[in-house]
Amino acid sequence: MQLTVWTYEGPPHVGAMRIAAAMEGVHYVLHAPQGDTYADLLFTMIERRASRPPVTYTTFQARDLGTDTAELFKTSARDAYARFEPEALLVGASCTAELIQDDPGGLALALDLPVPVVPLELPAYQKKENWGAAETLYQLVRALAGPTIPRFAPPPGETQRAVRGARPRCNLLGPTSLGFRHRDDVQEVRRLLEAIGVEVAVTAPLGARPADLARLGEADFNVVLYPEIAGLAAQWLQRSFRQPYTKTVPIGVGATRDFLREVATLAGLDPEAAVRAGESRLPWYSRSVDSTYLTGKRVFVFGDATHAIAAARVATEELGFQLVGLGTYSREQARDVREVAKRHGLDALIADDYLEVEDAIARAHPELVLGTQMERHVAKRLGIPCAVISAPVHVQDFPARYSPQMGFEGANVLFDTWVHPLMMGLEEHLLGMFREDFEFHDSAAPSHLGHGARVAVEAPRHDAAIAHAPAPAATVAWEPEAELELRKIPFFVRAKARRNTESYAVAQGIASISVGTLYDAKAHFGR
């Protein structure tokens, strides 16, 4: 276990909370010490949730450790059932409470409550948040859908629809509370499925009740939107109900088309009409004059496995970027990420240490970072544009507007989110180039803001990258004219230009960098 300031994932009981908070009629009794209620802030402050998550904490204190904490848990479980009247009860322990080994599952089952009780064994010191969410969904599905497993399942290849004689139906699996754009992804994917004639039976866990999980087996197949969360449950449903599940995540135009064809194959339908009718501006935008100058931009991708893999495909195949780094903190899906990275001639970065990720970004010298909230901070320090593509995220990544990542509309959102930082970088570069022109001096021309406004002569500097750039082996000085020339370079590659020039000067034995040295270094490195 590593002590760190930031973490990509919380402990597994936070993953269980995401499942409980996503559903209706489910309550989670968490054996936890006083102070572990910090997790509520993730939902109320970050997700802008209008109510507290459905969690009851035992909140034992240090003085309680000398008494019977097991009795404290049983009292909390009884009170939670009496107060909230849930249709199903989750019980478990936080990472701290796990150490006292009170067995919340056994204690809760002994209470003989008149609702399903699902005990959670979440090893907090070996696993993390996404695993906890996946395990919780799996245990809920087993407990609630398990009793409905047909004694004689349909033969392989014979769907539930053939037995029912109705429209093809599927379940949407994986969206949770605190998920990155999960709410909007569900809406977009539902629209896509309706366009090819597929009915959605159950969406779980987001918005589902325990009774909905009990009828998961009635669908013909499952659509897995987020494999980190729903993969385990989908595999169990396939074994128990012979329901196939989708492997393609519809992020990007190409993946959305592949997804529609995969769904149509499972449903026995023709998807081509929906594929042709799918509208996205991304392909046109990426070929437009305004975007062609972005072709070949170096991009570094890091996030959960689902979004990182999808981002790598969109960046290289649909926007013409060059992938210079790919990684994930999702160790359970590391093999999939490594395979994608290998196809691009890269070694995948599998890490949950943001400092290791920061070092990799600095070494790769990207012109755009696609990552998490942590990479947004890292990119800001390095002076590189960044777009957030994956959890963990901050409050600004839970917009009130409709902003999916999946489907054809999601592709539009991706284009706007990824390309605009580069466009703004070009705009600031142009402002910096022309800041010495007389139009930028209020003494020479009046401001359009009125007589009271004063325009700064010097444009804002983006020298955070310079301040945080690694110094070369030996110290070299910069002549004032060379410093001014360096500032004309776009801020998102300025740090790399400074490093390269200083390295070149050290190698050539140059003690003071002039404008000529700057251009000699540029020619040497092929920039």
Coordinates of C-alpha atoms in Angstrom, one line a residue:
M1 CA 0.0 0.0 0.0
Q2 CA 1.4 3.4 -1.0
L3 CA 0.7 6.7 0.7
T4 CA -0.1 9.4 -1.9
V5 CA -1.6 12.8 -2.1
W6 CA -3.8 11.9 -5.1
T7 CA -5.3 8.6 -6.1
Y8 CA -7.0 7.5 -9.3
E9 CA -9.4 5.2 -7.5
G10 CA -10.8 5.1 -4.0
P11 CA -11.0 2.0 -1.9
P12 CA -13.5 -0.7 -3.0
H13 CA -16.3 0.4 -0.7
V14 CA -16.5 3.6 -2.7
G15 CA -17.2 1.5 -5.7
A16 CA -20.0 -0.3 -3.8
M17 CA -21.4 3.1 -2.9
R18 CA -21.5 4.0 -6.6
I19 CA -23.7 1.0 -7.2
A20 CA -26.0 1.7 -4.3
A21 CA -26.3 5.4 -5.1
A22 CA -27.1 4.5 -8.7
M23 CA -30.0 2.2 -7.9
E24 CA -33.5 2.8 -6.3
G25 CA -34.6 0.8 -3.3
V26 CA -31.1 -0.3 -2.3
H27 CA -29.4 0.7 1.0
Y28 CA -25.8 0.1 2.0
V29 CA -24.9 -0.5 5.7
L30 CA -21.2 0.2 6.0
H31 CA -19.2 -0.8 9.0
A32 CA -16.8 2.2 9.2
P33 CA -15.1 4.4 11.8
Q34 CA -16.0 8.0 12.3
G35 CA -14.5 10.1 9.5
D36 CA -15.2 7.6 6.6
T37 CA -18.3 9.6 5.7
Y38 CA -16.0 11.8 3.6
A39 CA -17.1 9.6 0.7
D40 CA -20.5 11.4 0.7
L41 CA -18.8 14.5 -0.6
L42 CA -17.9 12.7 -3.8
F43 CA -21.6 12.4 -4.6
T44 CA -23.0 15.7 -3.2
M45 CA -20.2 18.0 -4.2
I46 CA -18.5 16.4 -7.2
E47 CA -21.5 14.8 -8.8
R48 CA -23.9 17.6 -7.7
R49 CA -26.2 14.9 -6.3
A50 CA -29.4 16.4 -4.7
S51 CA -29.4 14.0 -1.8
R52 CA -26.9 12.0 0.3
P53 CA -26.1 8.5 -1.1
P54 CA -28.2 5.7 0.5
V55 CA -25.5 4.7 3.0
T56 CA -25.7 4.2 6.8
Y57 CA -22.3 4.3 8.6
T58 CA -21.8 2.6 12.0
T59 CA -19.3 5.4 12.7
F60 CA -17.6 3.7 15.6
Q61 CA -15.0 5.6 17.5
A62 CA -11.8 4.7 19.2
R63 CA -13.5 4.2 22.6
D64 CA -15.9 1.7 20.9
L65 CA -13.0 -0.7 20.1
G66 CA -12.9 -1.8 23.7
T67 CA -16.6 -2.8 23.6
D68 CA -18.8 -4.9 21.2
T69 CA -18.5 -3.2 17.8
A70 CA -20.4 -6.2 16.3
E71 CA -23.5 -5.3 18.3
L72 CA -23.1 -1.7 17.1
F73 CA -23.2 -2.9 13.5
K74 CA -26.4 -5.0 14.1
T75 CA -28.1 -2.1 15.7
S76 CA -27.2 0.1 12.7
A77 CA -28.5 -2.5 10.3
R78 CA -31.8 -2.9 12.1
D79 CA -32.3 0.9 12.3
A80 CA -31.4 1.4 8.6
Y81 CA -34.0 -1.2 7.6
A82 CA -36.7 0.3 9.8
R83 CA -36.0 3.9 8.7
F84 CA -35.4 3.4 4.9
E85 CA -37.4 0.2 4.2
P86 CA -35.1 -0.9 1.3
E87 CA -36.0 -3.6 -1.1
A88 CA -32.5 -5.0 -0.8
L89 CA -29.7 -4.4 1.7
L90 CA -25.9 -4.3 1.0
V91 CA -23.6 -4.8 4.0
G92 CA -19.9 -4.5 4.2
A93 CA -16.9 -2.9 5.9
S94 CA -14.6 0.0 5.0
C95 CA -10.8 -0.5 4.8
T96 CA -10.4 0.6 8.4
A97 CA -13.2 -1.6 9.8
E98 CA -11.9 -4.6 7.8
L99 CA -9.1 -4.8 10.3
I100 CA -11.4 -5.6 13.3
Q101 CA -13.0 -8.6 11.5
D102 CA -16.5 -8.2 12.7
D103 CA -18.0 -10.1 9.6
P104 CA -20.8 -7.7 8.7
G105 CA -22.3 -10.2 6.2
G106 CA -22.7 -12.9 8.8
L107 CA -24.1 -10.5 11.3
A108 CA -26.6 -9.0 8.9
L109 CA -27.8 -12.4 7.7
A110 CA -28.4 -13.4 11.4
L111 CA -30.8 -10.6 11.8
D112 CA -33.2 -12.4 9.4
L113 CA -34.5 -9.3 7.8
P114 CA -37.5 -9.7 5.3
V115 CA -35.5 -8.4 2.3
P116 CA -32.5 -9.8 0.4
V117 CA -29.3 -9.1 2.2
V118 CA -26.2 -9.1 0.0
P119 CA -22.9 -9.3 1.9
L120 CA -19.8 -7.8 0.3
E121 CA -16.3 -9.1 0.8
L122 CA -14.2 -6.2 -0.6
P123 CA -10.5 -6.7 0.2
A124 CA -9.5 -3.0 0.7
Y125 CA -5.8 -3.5 0.8
Q126 CA -5.6 -5.5 -2.5
K127 CA -8.4 -4.0 -4.7
K128 CA -9.7 -0.6 -5.6
E129 CA -12.9 1.3 -6.5
N130 CA -13.7 0.0 -10.0
W131 CA -13.2 -3.6 -8.8
G132 CA -15.4 -2.9 -5.8
A133 CA -18.1 -1.6 -8.1
A134 CA -17.8 -4.6 -10.4
E135 CA -17.9 -7.0 -7.5
T136 CA -20.9 -5.3 -6.0
L137 CA -22.9 -5.4 -9.2
Y138 CA -22.0 -9.0 -9.7
Q139 CA -23.1 -10.0 -6.2
L140 CA -26.4 -8.1 -6.6
V141 CA -27.1 -9.7 -10.0
R142 CA -26.3 -13.2 -8.6
A143 CA -28.5 -12.7 -5.5
L144 CA -31.5 -11.1 -7.3
A145 CA -31.4 -12.7 -10.8
G146 CA -30.0 -16.1 -9.6
P147 CA -33.4 -17.5 -8.4
T148 CA -34.9 -16.8 -11.9
I149 CA -32.3 -18.9 -13.8
P150 CA -34.4 -21.2 -16.0
R151 CA -34.2 -24.9 -15.2
F152 CA -34.0 -25.7 -18.9
A153 CA -32.2 -22.9 -20.7
P154 CA -32.9 -22.3 -24.5
P155 CA -30.4 -24.3 -26.7
P156 CA -27.4 -22.3 -27.9
G157 CA -28.3 -20.0 -30.7
E158 CA -32.0 -19.9 -29.8
T159 CA -32.7 -16.5 -28.1
Q160 CA -35.2 -15.6 -25.6
R161 CA -37.0 -13.6 -28.3
A162 CA -37.5 -16.8 -30.3
V163 CA -39.2 -18.2 -27.3
R164 CA -41.1 -15.0 -26.6
G165 CA -42.0 -14.1 -30.1
A166 CA -41.3 -10.4 -29.6
R167 CA -38.9 -7.6 -30.6
P168 CA -35.3 -8.1 -29.7
R169 CA -34.5 -6.8 -26.2
C170 CA -31.2 -6.1 -24.4
N171 CA -30.0 -4.9 -21.1
L172 CA -27.6 -1.9 -20.7
L173 CA -25.0 -2.8 -18.1
G174 CA -22.4 -0.7 -16.4
P175 CA -23.6 2.9 -15.8
T176 CA -23.2 4.0 -12.2
S177 CA -23.5 7.0 -10.0
L178 CA -20.3 9.2 -10.1
G179 CA -19.6 7.8 -13.6
F180 CA -18.0 10.0 -16.2
R181 CA -20.9 11.1 -18.4
H182 CA -22.7 7.8 -17.7
R183 CA -26.1 9.5 -17.6
D184 CA -25.8 11.0 -21.1
D185 CA -24.1 7.9 -22.5
V186 CA -27.2 5.8 -21.6
Q187 CA -29.5 8.3 -23.3
E188 CA -27.4 8.3 -26.5
V189 CA -27.0 4.5 -26.6
R190 CA -30.8 4.0 -26.1
R191 CA -31.4 6.3 -29.0
L192 CA -29.0 4.3 -31.2
L193 CA -30.7 1.0 -30.2
E194 CA -34.1 2.3 -30.9
A195 CA -33.0 3.4 -34.4
I196 CA -32.2 -0.2 -35.3
G197 CA -35.3 -1.7 -33.6
V198 CA -33.8 -3.0 -30.3
E199 CA -35.8 -2.5 -27.1
V200 CA -34.0 -1.8 -23.8
A201 CA -35.4 -4.1 -21.1
V202 CA -33.3 -3.0 -18.1
T203 CA -30.6 -0.4 -17.5
A204 CA -28.5 -1.4 -14.5
P205 CA -27.4 -0.3 -12.1
L206 CA -28.2 3.3 -12.9
G207 CA -31.9 3.8 -12.2
A208 CA -32.7 0.1 -11.6
R209 CA -34.6 -1.4 -8.7
P210 CA -33.9 -4.8 -7.2
A211 CA -36.9 -6.2 -9.1
D212 CA -35.4 -5.0 -12.3
L213 CA -32.2 -7.0 -11.7
A214 CA -34.4 -10.1 -11.1
R215 CA -35.6 -9.9 -14.7
L216 CA -32.3 -9.4 -16.4
G217 CA -32.5 -12.9 -17.8
E218 CA -35.5 -12.1 -19.9
A219 CA -33.5 -10.1 -22.4
D220 CA -31.8 -11.6 -25.5
F221 CA -28.4 -10.1 -24.9
N222 CA -26.5 -7.6 -22.9
V223 CA -24.8 -4.4 -23.9
V224 CA -21.7 -3.8 -21.8
L225 CA -21.0 0.0 -21.8
Y226 CA -18.2 0.0 -19.2
P227 CA -16.3 -3.4 -19.0
E228 CA -14.6 -2.3 -15.8
I229 CA -17.9 -2.3 -14.1
A230 CA -20.2 -4.7 -15.9
G231 CA -17.8 -7.3 -17.4
L232 CA -18.0 -9.7 -14.4
A233 CA -21.9 -9.6 -14.3
A234 CA -22.2 -10.0 -18.0
Q235 CA -20.0 -13.1 -18.0
W236 CA -22.2 -14.6 -15.2
L237 CA -25.4 -13.8 -17.2
Q238 CA -23.9 -15.4 -20.2
R239 CA -23.2 -18.6 -18.3
S240 CA -26.5 -18.7 -16.5
F241 CA -29.0 -17.4 -19.1
R242 CA -26.9 -18.0 -22.3
Q243 CA -27.0 -14.3 -23.0
P244 CA -24.2 -13.0 -25.3
Y245 CA -22.8 -9.6 -24.6
T246 CA -21.2 -6.9 -26.7
K247 CA -17.5 -6.3 -26.8
T248 CA -17.4 -3.0 -28.6
V249 CA -17.7 0.3 -26.7
P250 CA -19.3 3.0 -29.0
I251 CA -16.9 5.9 -28.4
G252 CA -16.1 7.6 -31.7
V253 CA -17.6 7.3 -35.1
G254 CA -15.9 4.1 -36.2
A255 CA -16.6 2.3 -32.9
T256 CA -20.2 3.4 -33.0
R257 CA -20.7 1.9 -36.4
D258 CA -18.9 -1.3 -35.3
F259 CA -21.2 -1.3 -32.2
L260 CA -24.3 -1.0 -34.3
R261 CA -23.3 -3.9 -36.5
E262 CA -22.4 -6.1 -33.5
V263 CA -25.7 -5.4 -31.9
A264 CA -27.6 -6.1 -35.1
T265 CA -25.8 -9.4 -35.5
L266 CA -26.8 -10.4 -31.9
A267 CA -30.4 -9.2 -32.6
G268 CA -30.7 -10.6 -36.1
L269 CA -31.4 -7.2 -37.6
D270 CA -30.0 -5.0 -40.4
P271 CA -28.0 -2.1 -39.0
E272 CA -26.9 -0.4 -42.2
A273 CA -29.8 2.0 -42.4
A274 CA -29.0 3.3 -38.9
V275 CA -25.2 3.4 -39.7
R276 CA -25.9 5.5 -42.8
A277 CA -28.3 7.8 -41.0
G278 CA -25.9 8.4 -38.1
E279 CA -25.0 12.0 -38.0
S280 CA -21.7 13.2 -36.6
R281 CA -19.8 16.4 -37.5
L282 CA -16.5 14.9 -36.4
P283 CA -15.4 13.3 -39.8
W284 CA -16.1 16.6 -41.7
Y285 CA -14.5 18.8 -39.0
S286 CA -11.4 16.6 -38.9
R287 CA -11.0 17.0 -42.7
S288 CA -11.8 20.7 -42.7
V289 CA -9.3 23.5 -43.4
D290 CA -9.5 24.7 -39.8
S291 CA -8.4 21.2 -38.5
T292 CA -5.8 20.1 -41.0
Y293 CA -3.1 22.0 -39.2
L294 CA -3.7 19.7 -36.3
T295 CA -2.8 16.6 -38.3
G296 CA 0.2 14.8 -36.7
K297 CA -0.1 16.5 -33.3
R298 CA 1.5 14.4 -30.6
V299 CA -1.0 13.1 -28.1
F300 CA -0.6 11.3 -24.8
V301 CA -3.5 9.2 -23.5
F302 CA -4.1 8.0 -19.9
G303 CA -7.3 7.0 -18.1
D304 CA -9.4 4.0 -17.3
A305 CA -9.0 1.2 -19.8
T306 CA -12.3 1.7 -21.6
H307 CA -11.8 5.4 -22.3
A308 CA -8.1 5.2 -22.9
I309 CA -8.5 2.5 -25.6
A310 CA -11.3 4.4 -27.2
A311 CA -9.4 7.7 -27.2
A312 CA -6.4 6.1 -28.8
R313 CA -8.6 4.9 -31.7
V314 CA -10.4 8.2 -32.2
A315 CA -7.2 10.2 -31.9
T316 CA -5.3 8.2 -34.5
E317 CA -8.0 7.1 -36.9
E318 CA -10.4 9.9 -36.8
L319 CA -8.4 13.0 -36.0
G320 CA -5.0 12.2 -37.5
F321 CA -3.0 12.6 -34.2
Q322 CA 0.2 10.8 -33.5
L323 CA 0.0 8.6 -30.3
V324 CA 3.1 9.1 -28.3
G325 CA 1.9 7.6 -25.0
L326 CA -0.9 5.3 -23.8
G327 CA -1.6 4.0 -20.3
T328 CA -4.2 3.1 -17.7
Y329 CA -4.6 2.7 -14.0
S330 CA -7.0 -0.2 -14.6
R331 CA -4.7 -3.1 -13.8
E332 CA -7.5 -5.6 -14.4
Q333 CA -7.7 -4.5 -18.1
A334 CA -3.9 -4.0 -18.5
R335 CA -3.6 -6.7 -21.1
D336 CA -6.1 -5.0 -23.5
V337 CA -4.3 -1.7 -23.1
R338 CA -0.9 -3.3 -23.8
E339 CA -2.2 -4.9 -27.0
V340 CA -3.4 -1.5 -28.3
A341 CA -0.2 0.2 -27.3
K342 CA 1.8 -2.5 -29.1
R343 CA 0.0 -1.9 -32.3
H344 CA 1.2 1.7 -32.2
G345 CA 4.8 0.7 -31.4
L346 CA 4.5 1.9 -27.7
D347 CA 5.0 0.3 -24.3
A348 CA 1.8 0.8 -22.3
L349 CA 2.1 2.7 -19.0
I350 CA 0.3 0.7 -16.3
A351 CA 0.5 2.7 -13.1
D352 CA -1.6 4.2 -10.4
D353 CA 1.1 6.7 -9.3
Y354 CA 0.3 10.2 -10.8
L355 CA 4.0 11.2 -10.4
E356 CA 5.1 8.3 -12.6
V357 CA 2.5 9.4 -15.2
E358 CA 3.7 13.0 -15.0
D359 CA 7.3 11.8 -15.7
A360 CA 6.1 9.8 -18.7
I361 CA 4.2 12.8 -20.1
A362 CA 7.3 15.1 -19.7
R363 CA 9.5 12.5 -21.5
A364 CA 7.1 12.1 -24.4
H365 CA 6.8 15.9 -25.1
P366 CA 3.2 15.7 -26.3
E367 CA 1.3 18.6 -27.7
L368 CA -2.0 17.4 -26.2
V369 CA -2.8 15.3 -23.1
L370 CA -6.0 13.3 -22.9
G371 CA -6.4 12.1 -19.4
T372 CA -8.1 12.4 -16.0
Q373 CA -8.4 15.2 -13.5
M374 CA -4.8 14.5 -12.4
E375 CA -3.4 14.8 -15.9
R376 CA -5.2 18.1 -16.2
H377 CA -3.2 19.4 -13.3
V378 CA 0.0 17.9 -14.7
A379 CA -0.6 19.4 -18.1
K380 CA -1.2 22.8 -16.6
R381 CA 2.1 22.7 -14.8
L382 CA 3.9 21.6 -18.0
G383 CA 2.1 24.2 -20.1
I384 CA 0.4 21.6 -22.4
P385 CA -3.3 21.6 -23.5
C386 CA -5.4 18.9 -21.9
A387 CA -8.9 17.4 -22.2
V388 CA -10.4 15.1 -19.6
I389 CA -11.6 11.8 -21.0
S390 CA -11.9 9.6 -17.9
A391 CA -12.6 9.4 -14.2
P392 CA -11.4 10.6 -11.8
V393 CA -13.0 13.9 -12.6
H394 CA -13.9 17.2 -11.0
V395 CA -17.3 19.0 -10.7
Q396 CA -16.8 20.7 -14.1
D397 CA -16.9 17.3 -15.7
F398 CA -20.5 16.8 -14.6
P399 CA -22.2 19.4 -16.8
A400 CA -25.8 20.2 -16.6
R401 CA -26.0 20.1 -20.4
Y402 CA -26.3 17.0 -22.5
S403 CA -22.7 15.9 -23.1
P404 CA -22.3 12.2 -23.9
Q405 CA -19.0 10.4 -24.9
M406 CA -20.7 7.6 -26.7
G407 CA -22.5 7.5 -30.1
F408 CA -22.5 9.9 -33.0
E409 CA -23.4 12.9 -30.8
G410 CA -20.6 11.8 -28.4
A411 CA -18.2 12.0 -31.3
N412 CA -19.1 15.6 -31.7
V413 CA -18.5 16.2 -28.0
L414 CA -15.1 14.6 -28.3
F415 CA -14.1 16.8 -31.2
D416 CA -15.1 19.9 -29.4
T417 CA -13.4 18.8 -26.1
W418 CA -10.1 17.7 -27.7
V419 CA -9.6 20.2 -30.5
H420 CA -10.6 23.4 -28.8
P421 CA -7.6 23.4 -26.4
L422 CA -5.3 23.2 -29.4
M423 CA -7.2 26.0 -31.2
M424 CA -7.0 28.2 -28.1
G425 CA -3.3 27.4 -28.0
L426 CA -2.9 28.7 -31.5
E427 CA -4.9 31.8 -30.7
E428 CA -2.7 32.6 -27.7
H429 CA 0.4 32.0 -29.8
L430 CA -0.8 34.6 -32.4
L431 CA -1.6 37.1 -29.6
G432 CA 1.9 36.6 -28.3
M433 CA 3.5 37.0 -31.7
F434 CA 1.8 40.3 -32.4
R435 CA 1.8 41.8 -28.9
E436 CA 4.5 44.3 -29.8
D437 CA 2.3 45.8 -32.6
F438 CA 0.9 49.3 -32.0
E439 CA -2.7 48.0 -32.0
F440 CA -1.9 46.3 -28.7
H441 CA -0.7 49.6 -27.1
D442 CA -3.4 51.7 -25.6
S443 CA -1.2 54.8 -26.0
A444 CA -1.4 54.3 -29.8
A445 CA -5.0 53.2 -30.2
P446 CA -8.1 53.5 -28.0
S447 CA -9.5 50.3 -26.4
H448 CA -12.8 48.9 -27.7
L449 CA -13.8 48.6 -24.1
G450 CA -13.9 52.3 -23.6
H451 CA -11.7 55.1 -22.1
G452 CA -11.6 53.5 -18.7
A453 CA -10.1 50.2 -20.0
R454 CA -6.3 49.7 -20.2
V455 CA -4.8 46.9 -22.3
A456 CA -1.7 45.2 -21.0
V457 CA 1.2 45.7 -23.3
E458 CA 2.5 42.2 -22.7
A459 CA 0.4 39.2 -23.2
P460 CA 0.0 36.6 -20.5
R461 CA 3.0 34.3 -20.4
H462 CA 2.7 30.5 -20.3
D463 CA 6.0 29.8 -18.7
A464 CA 4.7 27.2 -16.2
A465 CA 6.2 24.6 -18.6
I466 CA 9.6 26.4 -18.5
A467 CA 9.5 26.6 -14.7
H468 CA 8.8 22.9 -14.3
A469 CA 10.9 21.7 -17.2
P470 CA 13.9 19.4 -16.2
A471 CA 17.1 21.4 -16.3
P472 CA 20.0 20.1 -18.5
A473 CA 23.1 18.6 -17.1
A474 CA 24.9 21.9 -17.1
T475 CA 23.6 25.4 -16.7
V476 CA 23.5 27.8 -19.7
A477 CA 22.5 31.4 -19.9
W478 CA 20.0 32.9 -22.3
E479 CA 20.6 36.2 -24.0
P480 CA 17.6 38.6 -23.8
E481 CA 17.0 38.5 -27.6
A482 CA 16.9 34.7 -27.5
E483 CA 14.4 34.8 -24.6
L484 CA 12.1 37.1 -26.6
E485 CA 12.4 34.8 -29.6
L486 CA 11.6 31.8 -27.5
R487 CA 8.3 33.4 -26.4
K488 CA 7.2 33.5 -30.0
I489 CA 7.0 29.7 -30.0
P490 CA 3.6 28.3 -29.1
F491 CA 3.4 27.7 -25.3
F492 CA 2.4 24.1 -25.7
V493 CA 5.8 23.2 -27.3
R494 CA 7.9 26.0 -25.7
A495 CA 9.1 23.8 -22.9
K496 CA 10.4 21.2 -25.3
A497 CA 12.1 23.9 -27.4
R498 CA 13.8 25.3 -24.3
R499 CA 15.0 21.8 -23.2
N500 CA 16.2 20.9 -26.7
T501 CA 18.1 24.2 -27.1
E502 CA 19.8 24.0 -23.7
S503 CA 20.7 20.3 -24.4
Y504 CA 22.2 21.4 -27.8
A505 CA 24.1 24.2 -26.2
V506 CA 25.6 22.0 -23.5
A507 CA 26.6 19.4 -26.1
Q508 CA 28.3 22.1 -28.3
G509 CA 30.0 23.7 -25.3
I510 CA 28.0 27.0 -25.7
A511 CA 27.8 29.0 -22.5
S512 CA 25.3 31.7 -23.7
I513 CA 22.3 31.0 -26.0
S514 CA 21.8 33.5 -28.7
V515 CA 19.0 33.7 -31.3
G516 CA 21.4 31.9 -33.7
T517 CA 21.8 29.0 -31.2
L518 CA 18.1 28.7 -30.9
Y519 CA 17.7 28.2 -34.6
D520 CA 20.7 25.9 -34.9
A521 CA 19.1 23.7 -32.2
K522 CA 15.8 23.8 -34.1
A523 CA 17.6 22.6 -37.3
H524 CA 19.5 20.0 -35.3
F525 CA 16.3 18.4 -33.8
G526 CA 14.3 18.8 -37.0
R527 CA 11.7 21.1 -35.6

